[in-house]
Amino acid sequence: MTRTSEPPRALPAVAHRWPTLLGLGFAVLTLLDFEDGRSLGFVVFLAALIYLGTAVLGKPGTVWALFVISTVAWVVLDQLGIDGWPALIGGAVSLIVLGLVGGLLRQPLLTAAQVPAMLVCGGAALLALTLSPQAGGFLVAGALIAHGAQDLLVWRAKQVVARSMAEFCMVLDFLLGLGIVVLSL
């Protein structure tokens, strides 16, 4: 009788944590090119915008499509030398209006909280652009860490966005926030 060996269990465990690994990879690649924490304000703005868009749509599974579309659009605008901030601000204002008209504030707490989260995180990212590099960087770091805390709440509650996005975003936000602090000292 021959013994069959069991397949290694490490690979399925790693595959199960793909959002964590993806968030880690994005954070490392972003921080390798770090110059000024203020420049990462678009990350927290985009994160809040994507969560708000998903909440307005009421379909957590759409978050990854919104992420891909938004990220590709930001990169294309950047490569073309076009300032993406007006589009982000316009998108946020439009989604806030749609959310308010559509009754988003009458939804469960975490879903309704996406409106004030957009205002706070988006406002912090915009304010950071007007500050000194160090002060603005610290403000962006704080906003990223705050959004990371929201990601944790969303992940635990299994609400608002797909759990895989909450996990990815939580890792990315916390690591970028901490990385900005460390690299700005």
mmCIF file of C-alpha atoms in Angstrom:
data_model
loop_
_atom_site.group_PDB
_atom_site.id
_atom_site.type_symbol
_atom_site.label_atom_id
_atom_site.label_comp_id
_atom_site.label_asym_id
_atom_site.label_seq_id
_atom_site.Cartn_x
_atom_site.Cartn_y
_atom_site.Cartn_z
ATOM 1 C CA MET A 1 0.000 0.000 0.000
ATOM 2 C CA THR A 2 1.432 3.335 -1.011
ATOM 3 C CA ARG A 3 0.869 6.482 0.895
ATOM 4 C CA THR A 4 -0.365 9.482 -0.938
ATOM 5 C CA SER A 5 1.016 12.735 0.188
ATOM 6 C CA GLU A 6 -1.349 15.523 1.077
ATOM 7 C CA PRO A 7 -1.025 18.699 -0.928
ATOM 8 C CA PRO A 8 0.603 21.562 0.932
ATOM 9 C CA ARG A 9 -1.938 23.555 2.915
ATOM 10 C CA ALA A 10 -0.009 26.835 2.758
ATOM 11 C CA LEU A 11 -1.101 27.628 -0.794
ATOM 12 C CA PRO A 12 -4.859 27.520 -0.070
ATOM 13 C CA ALA A 13 -4.296 29.663 3.035
ATOM 14 C CA VAL A 14 -2.350 32.233 1.014
ATOM 15 C CA ALA A 15 -4.906 32.136 -1.812
ATOM 16 C CA HIS A 16 -7.668 32.811 0.723
ATOM 17 C CA ARG A 17 -5.861 35.992 1.803
ATOM 18 C CA TRP A 18 -5.439 37.405 -1.704
ATOM 19 C CA PRO A 19 -7.002 40.773 -0.745
ATOM 20 C CA THR A 20 -4.418 41.184 2.031
ATOM 21 C CA LEU A 21 -1.586 40.299 -0.334
ATOM 22 C CA LEU A 22 -2.949 42.654 -3.002
ATOM 23 C CA GLY A 23 -3.221 45.497 -0.477
ATOM 24 C CA LEU A 24 0.318 44.807 0.723
ATOM 25 C CA GLY A 25 1.612 44.809 -2.852
ATOM 26 C CA PHE A 26 -0.121 48.068 -3.731
ATOM 27 C CA ALA A 27 1.179 49.693 -0.539
ATOM 28 C CA VAL A 28 4.770 48.601 -1.134
ATOM 29 C CA LEU A 29 4.746 49.727 -4.780
ATOM 30 C CA THR A 30 3.219 53.063 -3.810
ATOM 31 C CA LEU A 31 5.658 53.711 -0.961
ATOM 32 C CA LEU A 32 8.677 52.791 -3.109
ATOM 33 C CA ASP A 33 7.897 55.905 -5.162
ATOM 34 C CA PHE A 34 7.116 58.078 -2.117
ATOM 35 C CA GLU A 35 8.037 61.751 -2.280
ATOM 36 C CA ASP A 36 5.286 63.699 -0.545
ATOM 37 C CA GLY A 37 2.402 62.331 1.542
ATOM 38 C CA ARG A 38 0.049 64.920 0.103
ATOM 39 C CA SER A 39 0.275 63.219 -3.276
ATOM 40 C CA LEU A 40 -1.378 60.138 -1.770
ATOM 41 C CA GLY A 41 -4.476 62.109 -0.832
ATOM 42 C CA PHE A 42 -6.114 60.821 -4.000
ATOM 43 C CA VAL A 43 -5.983 57.298 -2.510
ATOM 44 C CA VAL A 44 -8.138 58.165 0.490
ATOM 45 C CA PHE A 45 -10.420 60.353 -1.636
ATOM 46 C CA LEU A 46 -10.843 57.550 -4.164
ATOM 47 C CA ALA A 47 -11.447 54.979 -1.413
ATOM 48 C CA ALA A 48 -14.210 57.088 0.110
ATOM 49 C CA LEU A 49 -15.664 57.797 -3.344
ATOM 50 C CA ILE A 50 -15.749 54.103 -4.287
ATOM 51 C CA TYR A 51 -17.420 53.168 -0.987
ATOM 52 C CA LEU A 52 -19.965 55.971 -1.457
ATOM 53 C CA GLY A 53 -20.676 54.875 -5.034
ATOM 54 C CA THR A 54 -21.202 51.306 -3.883
ATOM 55 C CA ALA A 55 -23.524 52.462 -1.093
ATOM 56 C CA VAL A 56 -25.549 54.595 -3.535
ATOM 57 C CA LEU A 57 -25.879 51.630 -5.902
ATOM 58 C CA GLY A 58 -26.795 49.354 -2.997
ATOM 59 C CA LYS A 59 -24.837 46.473 -4.518
ATOM 60 C CA PRO A 60 -21.667 45.564 -2.581
ATOM 61 C CA GLY A 61 -20.377 43.403 -5.425
ATOM 62 C CA THR A 62 -20.008 46.404 -7.741
ATOM 63 C CA VAL A 63 -17.151 47.799 -5.665
ATOM 64 C CA TRP A 64 -14.395 46.009 -7.572
ATOM 65 C CA ALA A 65 -15.677 47.310 -10.916
ATOM 66 C CA LEU A 66 -15.806 50.838 -9.475
ATOM 67 C CA PHE A 67 -12.265 50.377 -8.135
ATOM 68 C CA VAL A 68 -10.860 49.228 -11.481
ATOM 69 C CA ILE A 69 -12.655 51.930 -13.490
ATOM 70 C CA SER A 70 -11.639 54.691 -11.060
ATOM 71 C CA THR A 71 -8.035 53.569 -10.774
ATOM 72 C CA VAL A 72 -7.588 53.213 -14.535
ATOM 73 C CA ALA A 73 -9.202 56.622 -15.104
ATOM 74 C CA TRP A 74 -6.873 58.253 -12.536
ATOM 75 C CA VAL A 75 -3.780 56.660 -14.112
ATOM 76 C CA VAL A 76 -4.839 57.628 -17.650
ATOM 77 C CA LEU A 77 -5.524 61.226 -16.603
ATOM 78 C CA ASP A 78 -2.174 61.347 -14.815
ATOM 79 C CA GLN A 79 -0.310 59.972 -17.835
ATOM 80 C CA LEU A 80 -1.998 62.563 -20.053
ATOM 81 C CA GLY A 81 -0.996 65.328 -17.657
ATOM 82 C CA ILE A 82 -4.629 66.119 -16.799
ATOM 83 C CA ASP A 83 -5.517 67.053 -13.231
ATOM 84 C CA GLY A 84 -7.886 64.356 -11.957
ATOM 85 C CA TRP A 85 -9.074 66.303 -8.915
ATOM 86 C CA PRO A 86 -11.963 68.088 -10.666
ATOM 87 C CA ALA A 87 -13.340 64.715 -11.802
ATOM 88 C CA LEU A 88 -13.013 63.276 -8.289
ATOM 89 C CA ILE A 89 -14.701 66.275 -6.704
ATOM 90 C CA GLY A 90 -17.461 66.264 -9.327
ATOM 91 C CA GLY A 91 -18.005 62.560 -8.792
ATOM 92 C CA ALA A 92 -18.202 62.999 -5.031
ATOM 93 C CA VAL A 93 -20.684 65.878 -5.251
ATOM 94 C CA SER A 94 -22.829 63.938 -7.733
ATOM 95 C CA LEU A 95 -22.851 60.797 -5.588
ATOM 96 C CA ILE A 96 -23.648 62.741 -2.421
ATOM 97 C CA VAL A 97 -26.624 64.386 -4.153
ATOM 98 C CA LEU A 98 -27.795 61.047 -5.588
ATOM 99 C CA GLY A 99 -27.397 59.428 -2.185
ATOM 100 C CA LEU A 100 -29.315 62.128 -0.359
ATOM 101 C CA VAL A 101 -32.120 62.176 -2.935
ATOM 102 C CA GLY A 102 -32.243 58.374 -2.950
ATOM 103 C CA GLY A 103 -32.562 58.092 0.823
ATOM 104 C CA LEU A 104 -29.062 56.860 1.595
ATOM 105 C CA LEU A 105 -29.180 58.436 5.055
ATOM 106 C CA ARG A 106 -32.170 56.207 5.927
ATOM 107 C CA GLN A 107 -30.126 53.071 5.247
ATOM 108 C CA PRO A 108 -28.310 51.035 7.938
ATOM 109 C CA LEU A 109 -25.702 53.043 9.862
ATOM 110 C CA LEU A 110 -22.569 51.865 8.018
ATOM 111 C CA THR A 111 -24.197 52.483 4.644
ATOM 112 C CA ALA A 112 -25.492 55.932 5.635
ATOM 113 C CA ALA A 113 -22.063 56.770 7.111
ATOM 114 C CA GLN A 114 -20.549 56.826 3.621
ATOM 115 C CA VAL A 115 -21.819 60.381 3.077
ATOM 116 C CA PRO A 116 -20.022 61.887 6.094
ATOM 117 C CA ALA A 117 -17.014 59.607 5.441
ATOM 118 C CA MET A 118 -16.748 61.079 1.938
ATOM 119 C CA LEU A 119 -16.971 64.601 3.316
ATOM 120 C CA VAL A 120 -14.373 63.989 6.040
ATOM 121 C CA CYS A 121 -11.867 61.897 4.053
ATOM 122 C CA GLY A 122 -12.352 63.923 0.883
ATOM 123 C CA GLY A 123 -12.103 67.189 2.776
ATOM 124 C CA ALA A 124 -8.913 66.048 4.513
ATOM 125 C CA ALA A 125 -7.342 65.057 1.181
ATOM 126 C CA LEU A 126 -8.210 68.423 -0.368
ATOM 127 C CA LEU A 127 -7.091 70.415 2.677
ATOM 128 C CA ALA A 128 -3.790 68.513 2.685
ATOM 129 C CA LEU A 129 -3.012 69.896 -0.765
ATOM 130 C CA THR A 130 -2.963 73.423 0.695
ATOM 131 C CA LEU A 131 -0.604 72.598 3.590
ATOM 132 C CA SER A 132 3.136 72.160 3.843
ATOM 133 C CA PRO A 133 4.448 68.783 2.652
ATOM 134 C CA GLN A 134 4.922 67.459 6.185
ATOM 135 C CA ALA A 135 1.640 68.781 7.649
ATOM 136 C CA GLY A 136 -0.307 67.766 4.547
ATOM 137 C CA GLY A 137 1.310 64.350 4.585
ATOM 138 C CA PHE A 138 0.376 63.818 8.209
ATOM 139 C CA LEU A 139 -3.217 64.853 7.458
ATOM 140 C CA VAL A 140 -3.396 62.367 4.572
ATOM 141 C CA ALA A 141 -1.868 59.693 6.823
ATOM 142 C CA GLY A 142 -4.518 60.369 9.470
ATOM 143 C CA ALA A 143 -7.304 60.206 6.877
ATOM 144 C CA LEU A 144 -5.938 56.919 5.516
ATOM 145 C CA ILE A 145 -5.741 55.408 8.984
ATOM 146 C CA ALA A 146 -9.280 56.626 9.752
ATOM 147 C CA HIS A 147 -10.546 55.079 6.513
ATOM 148 C CA GLY A 148 -8.675 51.904 7.446
ATOM 149 C CA ALA A 149 -10.630 51.825 10.718
ATOM 150 C CA GLN A 150 -13.837 52.191 8.712
ATOM 151 C CA ASP A 151 -12.657 49.349 6.456
ATOM 152 C CA LEU A 152 -12.312 47.170 9.549
ATOM 153 C CA LEU A 153 -15.865 47.985 10.652
ATOM 154 C CA VAL A 154 -17.213 47.303 7.159
ATOM 155 C CA TRP A 155 -15.242 44.041 6.937
ATOM 156 C CA ARG A 156 -16.500 42.816 10.316
ATOM 157 C CA ALA A 157 -20.111 43.792 9.581
ATOM 158 C CA LYS A 158 -20.020 42.359 6.029
ATOM 159 C CA GLN A 159 -21.858 45.452 4.790
ATOM 160 C CA VAL A 160 -21.497 48.273 2.243
ATOM 161 C CA VAL A 161 -18.799 46.705 0.017
ATOM 162 C CA ALA A 162 -17.629 43.193 -0.807
ATOM 163 C CA ARG A 163 -15.631 41.819 2.094
ATOM 164 C CA SER A 164 -12.617 41.267 -0.160
ATOM 165 C CA MET A 165 -12.509 45.013 -0.960
ATOM 166 C CA ALA A 166 -12.790 45.961 2.708
ATOM 167 C CA GLU A 167 -9.852 43.644 3.487
ATOM 168 C CA PHE A 168 -7.752 44.962 0.587
ATOM 169 C CA CYS A 169 -8.528 48.587 1.425
ATOM 170 C CA MET A 170 -7.907 48.081 5.150
ATOM 171 C CA VAL A 171 -4.398 46.736 4.524
ATOM 172 C CA LEU A 172 -3.630 49.387 1.910
ATOM 173 C CA ASP A 173 -4.946 52.289 4.010
ATOM 174 C CA PHE A 174 -3.211 51.298 7.241
ATOM 175 C CA LEU A 175 0.127 50.591 5.540
ATOM 176 C CA LEU A 176 0.068 53.772 3.459
ATOM 177 C CA GLY A 177 -0.919 55.853 6.482
ATOM 178 C CA LEU A 178 1.831 54.382 8.642
ATOM 179 C CA GLY A 179 4.316 54.546 5.754
ATOM 180 C CA ILE A 180 3.655 58.253 5.217
ATOM 181 C CA VAL A 181 4.249 58.941 8.914
ATOM 182 C CA VAL A 182 7.489 56.976 9.016
ATOM 183 C CA LEU A 183 8.837 58.367 5.736
ATOM 184 C CA SER A 184 7.902 61.950 6.675
ATOM 185 C CA LEU A 185 9.807 62.017 9.958
#
